[in-house]
Each structure stands twice: as structure tokens, then as C-alpha cells.
mmCIF file of C-alpha atoms and ligand atoms in Angstrom:
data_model
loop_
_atom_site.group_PDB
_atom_site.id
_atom_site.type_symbol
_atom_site.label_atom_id
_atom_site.label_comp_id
_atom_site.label_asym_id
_atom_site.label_seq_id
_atom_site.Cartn_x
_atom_site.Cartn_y
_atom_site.Cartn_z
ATOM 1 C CA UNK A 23 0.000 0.000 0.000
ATOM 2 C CA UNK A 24 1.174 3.469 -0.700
ATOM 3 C CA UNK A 25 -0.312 7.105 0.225
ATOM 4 C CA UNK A 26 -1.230 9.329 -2.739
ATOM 5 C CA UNK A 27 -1.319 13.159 -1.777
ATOM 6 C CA UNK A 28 -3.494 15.498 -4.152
ATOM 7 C CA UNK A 29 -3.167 19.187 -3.667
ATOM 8 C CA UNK A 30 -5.132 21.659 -5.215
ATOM 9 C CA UNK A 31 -3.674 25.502 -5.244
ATOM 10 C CA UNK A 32 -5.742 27.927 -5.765
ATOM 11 C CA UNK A 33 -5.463 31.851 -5.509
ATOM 12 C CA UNK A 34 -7.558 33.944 -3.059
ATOM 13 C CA UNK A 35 -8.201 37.487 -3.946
ATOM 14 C CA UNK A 36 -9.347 39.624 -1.361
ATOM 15 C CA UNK A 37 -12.078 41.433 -3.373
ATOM 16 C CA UNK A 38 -12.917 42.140 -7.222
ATOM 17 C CA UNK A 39 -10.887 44.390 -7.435
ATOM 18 C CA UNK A 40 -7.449 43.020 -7.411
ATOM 19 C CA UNK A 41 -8.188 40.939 -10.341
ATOM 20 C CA UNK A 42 -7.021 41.803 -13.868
ATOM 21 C CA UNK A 43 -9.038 43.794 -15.590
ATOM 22 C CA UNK A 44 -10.882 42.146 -18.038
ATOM 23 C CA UNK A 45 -11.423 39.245 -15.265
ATOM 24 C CA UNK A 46 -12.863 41.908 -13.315
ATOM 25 C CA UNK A 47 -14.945 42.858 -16.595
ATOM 26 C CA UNK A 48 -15.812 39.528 -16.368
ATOM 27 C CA UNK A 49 -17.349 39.466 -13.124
ATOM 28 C CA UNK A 50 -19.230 42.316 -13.668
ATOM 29 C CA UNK A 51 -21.179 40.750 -16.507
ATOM 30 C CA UNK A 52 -21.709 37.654 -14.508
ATOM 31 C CA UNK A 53 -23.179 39.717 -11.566
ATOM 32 C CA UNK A 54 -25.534 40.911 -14.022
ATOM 33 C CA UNK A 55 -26.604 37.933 -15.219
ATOM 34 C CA UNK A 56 -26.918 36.420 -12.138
ATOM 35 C CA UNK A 57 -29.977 39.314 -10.808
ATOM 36 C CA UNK A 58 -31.731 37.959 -13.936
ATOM 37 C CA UNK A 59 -31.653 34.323 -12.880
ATOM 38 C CA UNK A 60 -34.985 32.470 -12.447
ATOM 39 C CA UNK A 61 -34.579 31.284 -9.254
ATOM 40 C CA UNK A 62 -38.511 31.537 -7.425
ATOM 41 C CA UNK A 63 -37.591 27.934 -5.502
ATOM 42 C CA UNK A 64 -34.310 28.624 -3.816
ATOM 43 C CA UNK A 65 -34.055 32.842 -3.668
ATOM 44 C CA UNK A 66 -30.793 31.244 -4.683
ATOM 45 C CA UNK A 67 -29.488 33.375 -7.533
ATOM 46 C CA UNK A 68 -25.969 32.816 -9.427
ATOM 47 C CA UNK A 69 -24.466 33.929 -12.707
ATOM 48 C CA UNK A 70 -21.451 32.630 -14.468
ATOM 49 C CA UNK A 71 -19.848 34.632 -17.416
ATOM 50 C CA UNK A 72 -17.391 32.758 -20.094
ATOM 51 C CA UNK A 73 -14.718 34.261 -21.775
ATOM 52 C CA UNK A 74 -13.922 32.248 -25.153
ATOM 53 C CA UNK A 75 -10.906 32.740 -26.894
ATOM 54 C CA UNK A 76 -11.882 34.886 -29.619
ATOM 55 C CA UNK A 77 -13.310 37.469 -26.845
ATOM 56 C CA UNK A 78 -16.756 36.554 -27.239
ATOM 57 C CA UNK A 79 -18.688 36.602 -23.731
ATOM 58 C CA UNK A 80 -21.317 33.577 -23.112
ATOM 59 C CA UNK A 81 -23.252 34.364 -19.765
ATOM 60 C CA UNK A 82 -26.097 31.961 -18.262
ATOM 61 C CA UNK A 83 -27.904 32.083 -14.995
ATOM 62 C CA UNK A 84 -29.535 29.505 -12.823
ATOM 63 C CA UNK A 85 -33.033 28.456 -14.362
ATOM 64 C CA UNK A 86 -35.271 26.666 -11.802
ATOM 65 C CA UNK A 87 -38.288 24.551 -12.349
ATOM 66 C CA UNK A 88 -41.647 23.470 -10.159
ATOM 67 C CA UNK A 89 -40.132 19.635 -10.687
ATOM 68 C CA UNK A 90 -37.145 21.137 -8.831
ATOM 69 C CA UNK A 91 -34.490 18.344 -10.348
ATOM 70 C CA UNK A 92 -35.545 19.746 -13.826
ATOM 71 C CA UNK A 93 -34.034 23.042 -13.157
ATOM 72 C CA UNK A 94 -29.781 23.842 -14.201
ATOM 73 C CA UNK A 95 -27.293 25.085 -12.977
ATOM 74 C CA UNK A 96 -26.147 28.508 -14.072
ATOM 75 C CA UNK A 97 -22.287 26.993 -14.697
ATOM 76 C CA UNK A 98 -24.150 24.374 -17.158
ATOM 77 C CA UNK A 99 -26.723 26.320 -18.910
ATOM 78 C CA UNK A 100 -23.767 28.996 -19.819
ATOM 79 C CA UNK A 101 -21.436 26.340 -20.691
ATOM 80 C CA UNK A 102 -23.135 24.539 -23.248
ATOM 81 C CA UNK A 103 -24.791 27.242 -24.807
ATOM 82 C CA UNK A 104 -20.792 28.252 -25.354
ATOM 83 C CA UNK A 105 -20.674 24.664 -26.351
ATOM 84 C CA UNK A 106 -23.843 24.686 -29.103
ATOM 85 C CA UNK A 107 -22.641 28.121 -30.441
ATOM 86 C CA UNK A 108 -19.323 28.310 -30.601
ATOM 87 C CA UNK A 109 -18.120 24.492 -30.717
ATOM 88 C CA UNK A 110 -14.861 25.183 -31.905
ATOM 89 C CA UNK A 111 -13.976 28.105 -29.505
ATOM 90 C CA UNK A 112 -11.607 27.282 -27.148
ATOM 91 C CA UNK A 113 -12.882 29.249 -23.182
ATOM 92 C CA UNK A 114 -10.616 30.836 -21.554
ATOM 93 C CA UNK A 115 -12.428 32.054 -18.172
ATOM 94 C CA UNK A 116 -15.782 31.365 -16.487
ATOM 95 C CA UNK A 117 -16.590 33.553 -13.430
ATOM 96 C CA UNK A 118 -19.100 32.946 -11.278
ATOM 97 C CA UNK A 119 -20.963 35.100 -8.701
ATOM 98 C CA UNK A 120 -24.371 34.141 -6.108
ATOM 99 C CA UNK A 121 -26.242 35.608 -4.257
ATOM 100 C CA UNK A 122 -29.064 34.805 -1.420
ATOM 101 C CA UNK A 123 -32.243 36.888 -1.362
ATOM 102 C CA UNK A 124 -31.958 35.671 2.476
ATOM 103 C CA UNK A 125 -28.420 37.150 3.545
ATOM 104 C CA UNK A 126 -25.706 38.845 2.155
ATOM 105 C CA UNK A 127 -23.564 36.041 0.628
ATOM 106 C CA UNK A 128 -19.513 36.838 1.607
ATOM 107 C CA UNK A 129 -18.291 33.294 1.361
ATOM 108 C CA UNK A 130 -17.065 32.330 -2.426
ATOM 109 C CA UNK A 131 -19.271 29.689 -3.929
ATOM 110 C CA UNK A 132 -18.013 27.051 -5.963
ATOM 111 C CA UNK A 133 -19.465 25.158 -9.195
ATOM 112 C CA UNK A 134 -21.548 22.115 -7.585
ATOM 113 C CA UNK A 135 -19.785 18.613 -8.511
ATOM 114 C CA UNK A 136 -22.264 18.177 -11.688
ATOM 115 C CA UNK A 137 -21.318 21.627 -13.290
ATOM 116 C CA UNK A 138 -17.237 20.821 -11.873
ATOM 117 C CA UNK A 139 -17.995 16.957 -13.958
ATOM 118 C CA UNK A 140 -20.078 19.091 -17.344
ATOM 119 C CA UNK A 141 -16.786 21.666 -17.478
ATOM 120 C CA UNK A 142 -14.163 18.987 -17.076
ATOM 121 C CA UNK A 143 -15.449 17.595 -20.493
ATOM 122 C CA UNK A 144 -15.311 20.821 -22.178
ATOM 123 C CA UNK A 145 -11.835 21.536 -20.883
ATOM 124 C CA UNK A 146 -10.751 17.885 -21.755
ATOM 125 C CA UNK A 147 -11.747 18.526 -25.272
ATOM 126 C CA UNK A 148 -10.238 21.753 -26.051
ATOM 127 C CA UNK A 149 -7.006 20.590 -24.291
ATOM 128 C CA UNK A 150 -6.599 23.592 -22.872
ATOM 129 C CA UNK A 151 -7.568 24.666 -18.893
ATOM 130 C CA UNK A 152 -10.782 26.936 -17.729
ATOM 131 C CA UNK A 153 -9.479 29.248 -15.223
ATOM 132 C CA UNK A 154 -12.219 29.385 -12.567
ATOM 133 C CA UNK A 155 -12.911 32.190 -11.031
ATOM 134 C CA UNK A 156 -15.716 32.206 -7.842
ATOM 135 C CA UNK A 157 -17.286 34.422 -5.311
ATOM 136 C CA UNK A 158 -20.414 35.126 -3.183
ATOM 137 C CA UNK A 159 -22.202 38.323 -3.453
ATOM 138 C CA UNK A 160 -19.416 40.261 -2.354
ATOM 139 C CA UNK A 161 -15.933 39.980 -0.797
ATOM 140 C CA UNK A 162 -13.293 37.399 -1.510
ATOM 141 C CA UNK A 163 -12.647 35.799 -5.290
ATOM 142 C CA UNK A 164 -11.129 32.431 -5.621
ATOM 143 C CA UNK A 165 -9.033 31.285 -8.787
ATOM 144 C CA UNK A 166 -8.458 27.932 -9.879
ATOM 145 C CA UNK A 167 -6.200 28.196 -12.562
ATOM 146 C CA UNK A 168 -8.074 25.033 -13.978
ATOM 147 C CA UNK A 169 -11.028 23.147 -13.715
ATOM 148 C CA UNK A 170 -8.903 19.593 -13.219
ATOM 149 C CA UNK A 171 -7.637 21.833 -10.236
ATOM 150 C CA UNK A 172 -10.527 21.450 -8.133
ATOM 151 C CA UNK A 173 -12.532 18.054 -9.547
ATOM 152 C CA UNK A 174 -9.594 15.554 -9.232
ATOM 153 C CA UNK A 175 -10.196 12.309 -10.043
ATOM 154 C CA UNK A 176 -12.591 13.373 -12.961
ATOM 155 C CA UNK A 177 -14.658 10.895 -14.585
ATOM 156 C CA UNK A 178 -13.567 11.231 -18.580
ATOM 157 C CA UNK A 179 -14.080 9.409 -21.839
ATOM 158 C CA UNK A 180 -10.553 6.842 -21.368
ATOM 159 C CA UNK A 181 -12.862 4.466 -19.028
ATOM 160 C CA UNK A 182 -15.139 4.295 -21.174
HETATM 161 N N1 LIG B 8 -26.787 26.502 -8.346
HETATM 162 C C1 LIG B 8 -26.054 26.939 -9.407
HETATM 163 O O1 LIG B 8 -26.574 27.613 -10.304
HETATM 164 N N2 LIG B 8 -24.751 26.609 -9.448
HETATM 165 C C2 LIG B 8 -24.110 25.853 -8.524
HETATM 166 O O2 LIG B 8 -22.948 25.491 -8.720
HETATM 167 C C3 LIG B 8 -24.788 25.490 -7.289
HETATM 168 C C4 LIG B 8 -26.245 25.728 -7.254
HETATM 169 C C5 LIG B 8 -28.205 26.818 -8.305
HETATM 170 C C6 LIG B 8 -29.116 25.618 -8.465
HETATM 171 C C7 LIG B 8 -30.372 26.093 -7.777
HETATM 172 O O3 LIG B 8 -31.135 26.837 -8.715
HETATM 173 C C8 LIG B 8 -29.866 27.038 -6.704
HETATM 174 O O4 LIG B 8 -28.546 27.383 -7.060
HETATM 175 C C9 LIG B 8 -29.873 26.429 -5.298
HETATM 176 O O5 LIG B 8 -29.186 25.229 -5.282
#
């Protein structure tokens, strides 16, 4: 038997502000996607904003449903609408903001395992990473300078 370590690094910015500035433009379009997320269920709201390689910006939001498992994730619905519009765009960036209608959110809040498994699969096949950025409403930003980064082990197309 052997131990295997896995570290994930990941860079913690204290505020939007630090970031560079087109990450930070970034952001901003994500927070305003998120305020237009359909979210009656949860008062849960989040945004995520994608930067693709040519500069094009894809943005979805969290769309909820009465059969609550019917609803998706704002991470997926703005990833593959990148993915059925611009298939052969590499993306560079996703940010990704929420917000509670309950409290003001100050912890960063990271893609759920689903969205973490639907990104790995676009990052696999453009074989290039997705720096993640994350946050709450406000305060501290997170950076993963790849999806892999935070969903090790990642279920991919080789087992299959
Ligand atoms: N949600 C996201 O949009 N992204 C995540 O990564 C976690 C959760 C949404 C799903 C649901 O509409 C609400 O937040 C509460 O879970």
C-alpha cells in the first residue's frame, strides 16, 4: 500500500478588485446575469460569465423549475450554450458570482460537482484549462487556474 497526496492551489483574492481587468470585466457581466436568474424555488441566484478565446462573452444564470431536479445550474446552462454556439472556440475564463435573497452572501461559492464533472469535459476537449474564477455576493474571489484543479479524479471518456 502506498499514500497518494493530491493538492489543489488555488489563488484567493481579497475582493474584485485586485483581479485583472478584463477578469474583473468579467465578473461584472456575470453579476448581471446572475440578478436575472430564475430562481422563485431557492431565492438562490448565481451567474457565471465565459470568456472564449476569440473574446466573445457567453453568460447563463440559474433556471429553476416546479419539478425542482428539472431546473440547471447557471455553470451548465452557460457552458453549453458556449458549447452549441461556438463548438470550436476554445474558453478561456468562467466567473461565477451568487447571491441569497436571504443574507448577504460573503463566502465564495463554488461550481456544484455536476457543473465541476459538465466543465471537465469541455476543458478535456479543447485541451486547454478553464481558469475558474468564484465568489459570493461580495468579498473574496477564488481562482483555480483550472477546472482539473478542483474536480480531481474526474470521470472522462478513457474508461469508457
Ligand atoms: N446553483 C447553481 O446555479 N450553481 C451551482 O454550482 C450550485 C447551485 C443553483 C441551483 C439552484 O437553482 C440554486 O442554485 C440552489 O441550489
Amino acid at each position: 500500500m502506498k499514500k497518494v497526496e493530491i493538492t489543489s492551489v488555488l489563488e484567493v483574492y481579497d475582493s474584485c478588485d485586485e483581479l485583472e481587468g478584463n477578469v474583473q470585466q468579467l465578473m461584472k457581466e456575470a453579476t448581471l446575469i446572475r440578478d436575472k436568474a430564475y430562481a422563485p424555488y431557492s431565492s438562490f441566484l448565481v451567474g457565471a460569465a465565459l470568456l472564449l478565446e476569440n473574446g466573445e462573452v457567453v453568460l447563463g444564470n440559474n433556471q429553476e423549475n416546479a419539478c425542482y431536479p428539472s431546473g440547471l445550474c447557471a455553470e451548465r446552462t452557460a457552458i453549453y450554450a458556449a458549447g452549441a454556439n461556438f463548438p470550436k472556440v476554445a474558453i478561456v475564463a468562467m466567473a461565477i458570482t451568487a447571491k441569497s435573497l436571504h443574507n448577504v452572501l460573503l463566502t465564495p461559492v463554488p461550481p456544484c460537482g455536476a457543473c465541476r464533472q459538465s466543465i471537465a469535459e469541455y476543458e478535456l476537449r479543447q485541451k486547454k484549462p478553464i481558469a475558474i474564477y468564484f465568489m459570493g455576493e461580495k468579498g473574496k474571489v477564488v481562482k483555480s487556474s483550472s477546472l482539473e484543479n478542483i474536480l480531481p479524479f474526474t470521470f472522462d471518456n478513457s474508461y469508457l
